[in-house]
Coordinates of C-alpha atoms and ligand atoms in Angstrom, one line a residue:
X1433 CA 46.5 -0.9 -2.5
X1434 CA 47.0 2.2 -0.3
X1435 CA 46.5 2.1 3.2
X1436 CA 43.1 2.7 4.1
X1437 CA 42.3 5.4 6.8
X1438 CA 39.3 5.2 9.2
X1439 CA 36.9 7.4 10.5
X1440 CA 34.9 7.5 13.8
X1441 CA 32.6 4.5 12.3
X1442 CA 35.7 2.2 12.4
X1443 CA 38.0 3.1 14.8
X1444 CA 36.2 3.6 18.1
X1445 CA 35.3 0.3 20.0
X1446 CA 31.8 0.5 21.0
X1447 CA 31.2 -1.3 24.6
X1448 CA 27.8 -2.6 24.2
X1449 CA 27.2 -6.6 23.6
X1450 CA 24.7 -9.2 23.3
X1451 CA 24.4 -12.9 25.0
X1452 CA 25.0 -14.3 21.2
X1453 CA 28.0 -12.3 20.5
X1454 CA 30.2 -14.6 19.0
X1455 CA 28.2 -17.3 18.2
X1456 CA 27.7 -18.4 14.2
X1457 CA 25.4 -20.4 12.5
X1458 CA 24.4 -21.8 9.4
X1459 CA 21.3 -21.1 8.7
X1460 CA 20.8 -22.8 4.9
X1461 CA 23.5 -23.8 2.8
X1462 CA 26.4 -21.7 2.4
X1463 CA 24.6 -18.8 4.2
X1464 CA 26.8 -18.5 7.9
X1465 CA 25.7 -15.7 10.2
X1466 CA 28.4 -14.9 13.0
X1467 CA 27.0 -12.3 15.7
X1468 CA 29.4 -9.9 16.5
X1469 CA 28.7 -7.8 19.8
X1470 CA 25.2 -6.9 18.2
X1471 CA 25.1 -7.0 14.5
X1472 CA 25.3 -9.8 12.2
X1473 CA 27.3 -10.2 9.5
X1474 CA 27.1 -13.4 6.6
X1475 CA 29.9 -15.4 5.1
X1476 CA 28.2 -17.0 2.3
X1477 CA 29.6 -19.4 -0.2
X1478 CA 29.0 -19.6 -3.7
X1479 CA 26.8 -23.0 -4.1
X1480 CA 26.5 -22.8 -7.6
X1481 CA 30.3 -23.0 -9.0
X1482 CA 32.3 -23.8 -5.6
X1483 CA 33.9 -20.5 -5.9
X1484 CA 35.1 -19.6 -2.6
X1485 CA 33.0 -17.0 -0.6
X1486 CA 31.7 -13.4 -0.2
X1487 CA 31.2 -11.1 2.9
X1488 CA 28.2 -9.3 3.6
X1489 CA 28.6 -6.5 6.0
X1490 CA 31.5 -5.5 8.5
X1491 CA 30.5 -5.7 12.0
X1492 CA 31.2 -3.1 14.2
X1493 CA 34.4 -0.6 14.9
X1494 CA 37.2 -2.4 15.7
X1495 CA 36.3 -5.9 15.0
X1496 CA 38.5 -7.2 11.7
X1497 CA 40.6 -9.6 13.8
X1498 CA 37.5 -11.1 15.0
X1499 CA 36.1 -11.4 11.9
X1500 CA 39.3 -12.6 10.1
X1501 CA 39.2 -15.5 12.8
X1502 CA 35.9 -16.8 12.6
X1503 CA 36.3 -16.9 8.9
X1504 CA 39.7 -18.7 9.3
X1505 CA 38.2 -21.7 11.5
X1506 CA 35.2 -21.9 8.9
X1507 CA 37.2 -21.9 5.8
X1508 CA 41.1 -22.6 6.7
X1509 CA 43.6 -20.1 7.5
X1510 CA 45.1 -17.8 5.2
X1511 CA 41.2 -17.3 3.1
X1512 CA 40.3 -14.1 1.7
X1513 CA 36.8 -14.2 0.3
X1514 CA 36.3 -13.1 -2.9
X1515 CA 34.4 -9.8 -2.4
X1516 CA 32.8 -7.9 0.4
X1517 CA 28.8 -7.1 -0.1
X1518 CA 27.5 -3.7 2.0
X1519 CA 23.7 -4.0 3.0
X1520 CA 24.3 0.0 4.0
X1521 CA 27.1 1.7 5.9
X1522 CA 26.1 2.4 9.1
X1523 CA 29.1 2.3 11.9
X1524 CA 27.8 -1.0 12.9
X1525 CA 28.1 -2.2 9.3
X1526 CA 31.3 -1.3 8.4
X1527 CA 33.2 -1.3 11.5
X1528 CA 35.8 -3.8 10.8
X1529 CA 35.7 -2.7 7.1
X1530 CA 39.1 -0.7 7.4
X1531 CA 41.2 -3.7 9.2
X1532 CA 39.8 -6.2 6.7
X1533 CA 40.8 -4.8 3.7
X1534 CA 44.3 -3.7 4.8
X1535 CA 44.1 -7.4 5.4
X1536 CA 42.2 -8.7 2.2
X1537 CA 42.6 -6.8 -1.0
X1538 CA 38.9 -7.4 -2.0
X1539 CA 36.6 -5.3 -4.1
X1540 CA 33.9 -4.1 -1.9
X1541 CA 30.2 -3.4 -3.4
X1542 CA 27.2 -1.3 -2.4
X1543 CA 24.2 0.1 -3.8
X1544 CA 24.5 3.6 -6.0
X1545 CA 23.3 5.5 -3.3
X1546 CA 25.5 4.3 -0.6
X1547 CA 28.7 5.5 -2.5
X1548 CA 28.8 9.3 -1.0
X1549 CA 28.9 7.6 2.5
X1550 CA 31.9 5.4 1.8
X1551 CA 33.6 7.5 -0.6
X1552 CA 33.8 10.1 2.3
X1553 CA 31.4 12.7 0.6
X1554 CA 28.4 12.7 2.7
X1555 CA 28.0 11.9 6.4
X1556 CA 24.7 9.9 7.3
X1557 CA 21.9 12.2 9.1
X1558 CA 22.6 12.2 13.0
X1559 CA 21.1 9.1 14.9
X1560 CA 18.2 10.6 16.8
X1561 CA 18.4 9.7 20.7
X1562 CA 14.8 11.4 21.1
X1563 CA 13.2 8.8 19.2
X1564 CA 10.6 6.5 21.1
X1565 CA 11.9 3.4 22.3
X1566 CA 15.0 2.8 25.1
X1567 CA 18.2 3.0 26.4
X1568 CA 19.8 1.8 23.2
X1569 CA 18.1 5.1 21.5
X1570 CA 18.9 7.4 24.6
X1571 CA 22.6 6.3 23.9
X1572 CA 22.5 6.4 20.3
X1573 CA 23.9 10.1 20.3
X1574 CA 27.2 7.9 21.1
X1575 CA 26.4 6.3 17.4
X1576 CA 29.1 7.7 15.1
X1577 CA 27.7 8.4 11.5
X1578 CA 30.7 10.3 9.9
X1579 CA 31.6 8.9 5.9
X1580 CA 34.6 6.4 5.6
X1581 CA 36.6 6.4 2.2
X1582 CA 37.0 3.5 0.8
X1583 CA 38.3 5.6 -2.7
X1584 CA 38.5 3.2 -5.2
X1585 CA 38.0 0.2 -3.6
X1586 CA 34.6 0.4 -3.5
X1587 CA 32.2 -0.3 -6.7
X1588 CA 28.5 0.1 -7.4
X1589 CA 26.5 -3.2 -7.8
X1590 CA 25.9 -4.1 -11.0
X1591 CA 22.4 -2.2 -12.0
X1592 CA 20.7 -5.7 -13.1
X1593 CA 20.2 -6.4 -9.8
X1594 CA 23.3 -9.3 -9.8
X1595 CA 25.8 -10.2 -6.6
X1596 CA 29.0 -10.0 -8.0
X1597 CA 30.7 -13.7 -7.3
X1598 CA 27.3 -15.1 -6.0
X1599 CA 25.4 -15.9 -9.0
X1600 CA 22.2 -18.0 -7.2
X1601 CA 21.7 -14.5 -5.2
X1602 CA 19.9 -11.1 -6.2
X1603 CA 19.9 -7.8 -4.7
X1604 CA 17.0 -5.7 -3.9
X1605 CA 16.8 -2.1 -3.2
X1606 CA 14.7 -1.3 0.5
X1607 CA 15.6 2.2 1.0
X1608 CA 14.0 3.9 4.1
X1609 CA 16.7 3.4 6.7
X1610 CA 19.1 4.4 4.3
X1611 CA 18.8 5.8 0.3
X1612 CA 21.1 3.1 -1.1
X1613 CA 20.0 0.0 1.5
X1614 CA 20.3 -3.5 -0.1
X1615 CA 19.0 -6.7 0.7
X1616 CA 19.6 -9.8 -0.6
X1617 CA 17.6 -12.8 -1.6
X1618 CA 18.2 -16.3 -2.9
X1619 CA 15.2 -17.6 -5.0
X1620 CA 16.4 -21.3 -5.1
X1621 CA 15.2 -22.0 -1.6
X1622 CA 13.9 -18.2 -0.3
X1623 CA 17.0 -17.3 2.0
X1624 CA 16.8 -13.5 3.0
X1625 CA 19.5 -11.3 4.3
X1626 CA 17.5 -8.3 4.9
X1627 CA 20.4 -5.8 6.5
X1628 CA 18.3 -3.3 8.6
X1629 CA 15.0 -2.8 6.3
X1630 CA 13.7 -5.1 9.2
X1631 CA 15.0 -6.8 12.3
X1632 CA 14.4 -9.6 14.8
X1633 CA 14.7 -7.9 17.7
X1634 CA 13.8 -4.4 19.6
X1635 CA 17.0 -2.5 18.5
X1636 CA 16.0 0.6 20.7
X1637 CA 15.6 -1.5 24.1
X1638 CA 18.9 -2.4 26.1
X1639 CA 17.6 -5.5 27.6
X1640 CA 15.9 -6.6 24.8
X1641 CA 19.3 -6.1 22.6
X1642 CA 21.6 -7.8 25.7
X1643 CA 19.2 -10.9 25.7
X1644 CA 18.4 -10.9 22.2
X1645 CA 14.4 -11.5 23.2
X1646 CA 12.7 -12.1 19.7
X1647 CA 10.6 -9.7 18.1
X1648 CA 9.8 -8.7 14.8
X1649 CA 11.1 -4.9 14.0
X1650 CA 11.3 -2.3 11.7
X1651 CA 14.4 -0.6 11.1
X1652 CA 16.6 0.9 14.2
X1653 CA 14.3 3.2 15.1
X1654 CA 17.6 6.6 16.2
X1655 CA 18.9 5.7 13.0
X1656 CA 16.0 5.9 10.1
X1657 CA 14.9 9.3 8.4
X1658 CA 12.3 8.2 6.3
X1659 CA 9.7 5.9 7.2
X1660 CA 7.0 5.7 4.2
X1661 CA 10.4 4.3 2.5
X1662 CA 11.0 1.9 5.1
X1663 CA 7.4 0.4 5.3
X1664 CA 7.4 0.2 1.2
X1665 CA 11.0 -1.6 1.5
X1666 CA 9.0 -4.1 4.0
X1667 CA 6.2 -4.7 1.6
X1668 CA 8.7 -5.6 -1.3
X1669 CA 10.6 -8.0 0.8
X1670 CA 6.7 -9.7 2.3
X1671 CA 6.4 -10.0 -1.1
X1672 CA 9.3 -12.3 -1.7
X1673 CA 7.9 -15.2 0.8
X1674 CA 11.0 -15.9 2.5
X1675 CA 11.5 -18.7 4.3
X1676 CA 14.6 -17.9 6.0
X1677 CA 16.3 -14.5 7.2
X1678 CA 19.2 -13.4 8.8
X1679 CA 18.8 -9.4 10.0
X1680 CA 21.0 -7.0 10.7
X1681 CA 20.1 -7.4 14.7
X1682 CA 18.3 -10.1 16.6
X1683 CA 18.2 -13.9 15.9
X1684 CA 17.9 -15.6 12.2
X1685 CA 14.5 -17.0 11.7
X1686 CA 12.7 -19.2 9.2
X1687 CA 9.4 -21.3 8.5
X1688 CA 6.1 -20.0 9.9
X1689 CA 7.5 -17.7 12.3
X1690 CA 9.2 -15.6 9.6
X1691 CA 5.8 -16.2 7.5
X1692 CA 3.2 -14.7 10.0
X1693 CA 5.5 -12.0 11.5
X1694 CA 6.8 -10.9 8.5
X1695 CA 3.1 -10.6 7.1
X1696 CA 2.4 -9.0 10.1
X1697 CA 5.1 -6.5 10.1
X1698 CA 4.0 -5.3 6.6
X1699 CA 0.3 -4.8 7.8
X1700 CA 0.9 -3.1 10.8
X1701 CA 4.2 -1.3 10.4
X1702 CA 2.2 2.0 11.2
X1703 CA 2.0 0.6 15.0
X1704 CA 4.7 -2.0 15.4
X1705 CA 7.8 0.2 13.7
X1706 CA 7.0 3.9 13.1
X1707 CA 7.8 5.2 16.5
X1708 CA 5.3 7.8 18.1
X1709 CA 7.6 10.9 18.4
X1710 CA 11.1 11.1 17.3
X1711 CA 13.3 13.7 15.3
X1712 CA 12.5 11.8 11.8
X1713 CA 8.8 10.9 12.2
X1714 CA 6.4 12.3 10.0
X1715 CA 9.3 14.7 8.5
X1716 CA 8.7 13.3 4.7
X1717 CA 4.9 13.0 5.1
X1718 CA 4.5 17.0 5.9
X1719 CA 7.3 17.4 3.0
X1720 CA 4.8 15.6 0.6
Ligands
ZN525 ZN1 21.7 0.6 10.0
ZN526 ZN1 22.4 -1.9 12.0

């Protein structure tokens, strides 16, 4: 493989954190979440054949070695998974993409419509620091959202909606925060990693994002142009009942709690996620 080059989205360190930075858990079997400053990212094994383990997401800029060591004391030094799974590519998705893979010579996946942002062909829209909400959006202008190019390391999932190397797991398309945004979703016993289409904690609000304070979300508010999309994606993944999900931000959650604010998320996504003024609100409703 050639050596992979960055861009702003993986090479400048980012010095915001969260009190579970760090910290991993498994929340159903095979399914790890390990928080890294304030996104989480999911090592998750293949249950069905034993088959050694798949990635999903990056973390943020700068992060491989930390990555690389919390999958070492899970699964014994020297392990490469098999693949790595994008949700999106957002900076705080793909961070430690670059490192890893001049680490691990892995195929990585995304959706069709992610490809122009990792294949260096189309930058994501700027993050909006106007939006309603916090410090975190007031800062986001700091938020790179330049293209990396991954070249030909990078692959579109397979169009009948299988994980490559994960075969108990699907992927479902839930645009709105990005065009090519994936989730994924285990039928056998409902596990849910949703990426951004909807979060566990108030993404815009410093404090809220330093303590991690619980509270069901729609997308990061700076960084989501189309928001009819988003509240659709929402809808679809309601529609899945699941019983446990780990978010791009915020804690993993399960059981009733996930039920009733889930359900409620999908009702009320007009109050709880579309923000009141901001850069991207109401843009694609005046297009229509
Ligand atoms: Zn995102
Ligand atoms: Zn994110």
């Amino acid at each position: 493989m050639d050596h992979l080059e960055g861009s702003a989205s993986t090479n400048k360190y980012i010095p915001v954190s969260s009190v579970t930075s760090g910290e991993g858990k498994e929340v159903a079997p095979g399914l790890y979440c390990y928080t890294n400053q304030i996104v989480n990212l999911c090592f998750v094994e293949d249950q069905k054949n034993k088959n050694g383990w798949v990635l999903v997401d990056a973390g943020m800029p700068d992060c491989a070695e930390k990555i690389i060591a919390e999958a070492e004391v899970r699964f014994g030094k020297e392990t490469v998974p098999k693949a790595i799974i994008l949700t999106h590519a957002h900076f705080d998705h793909i961070g430690g993409i670059i490192g890893l893979l001049n680490r691990w010579n892995v195929p990585v996946y995304a959706h069709s419509l992610e490809l122009p942002y990792v294949t260096g062909k189309k930058d994501y829209p700027k993050p909006d620091p106007s939006v309603e909400g916090g410090m975190v959006a007031r800062m986001s202008f700091l938020f790179p959202n330049e293209a990396i190019n991954l070249d030909k390391q990078v692959h579109a999932l397979p169009e009948d909606g299988s994980v490559p190397e994960l075969p108990e797991w699907r992927w479902v398309h839930t645009p709105g925060h990005t065009e090519g945004h994936i989730s994924l979703f285990r039928e056998a016993d409902r596990a849910l990693i949703a990426g951004d289409a909807f979060i566990t904690v108030k993404q815009e609000d410093l404090y809220s994002v330093i303590t991690q304070h619980l509270e069901i979300s729609g997308p990061p508010r700076y960084f989501t142009p189309d928001w009819m999309e988003a509240w659709k994606s929402v809808k679809k993944l309601h529609s899945l009942k699941p019983h446990t999900a780990v978010t791009g931000h915020g804690r993993p959650v399960s059981g009733e709690w996930l039920d009733e604010n889930l359900s409620k998320l999908a009702r009320e996504f007009d109050r709880i996620a579309i923000p009141d003024y901001g850069k991207y609100v109401g843009r694609n409703q005046l297009e229509q």
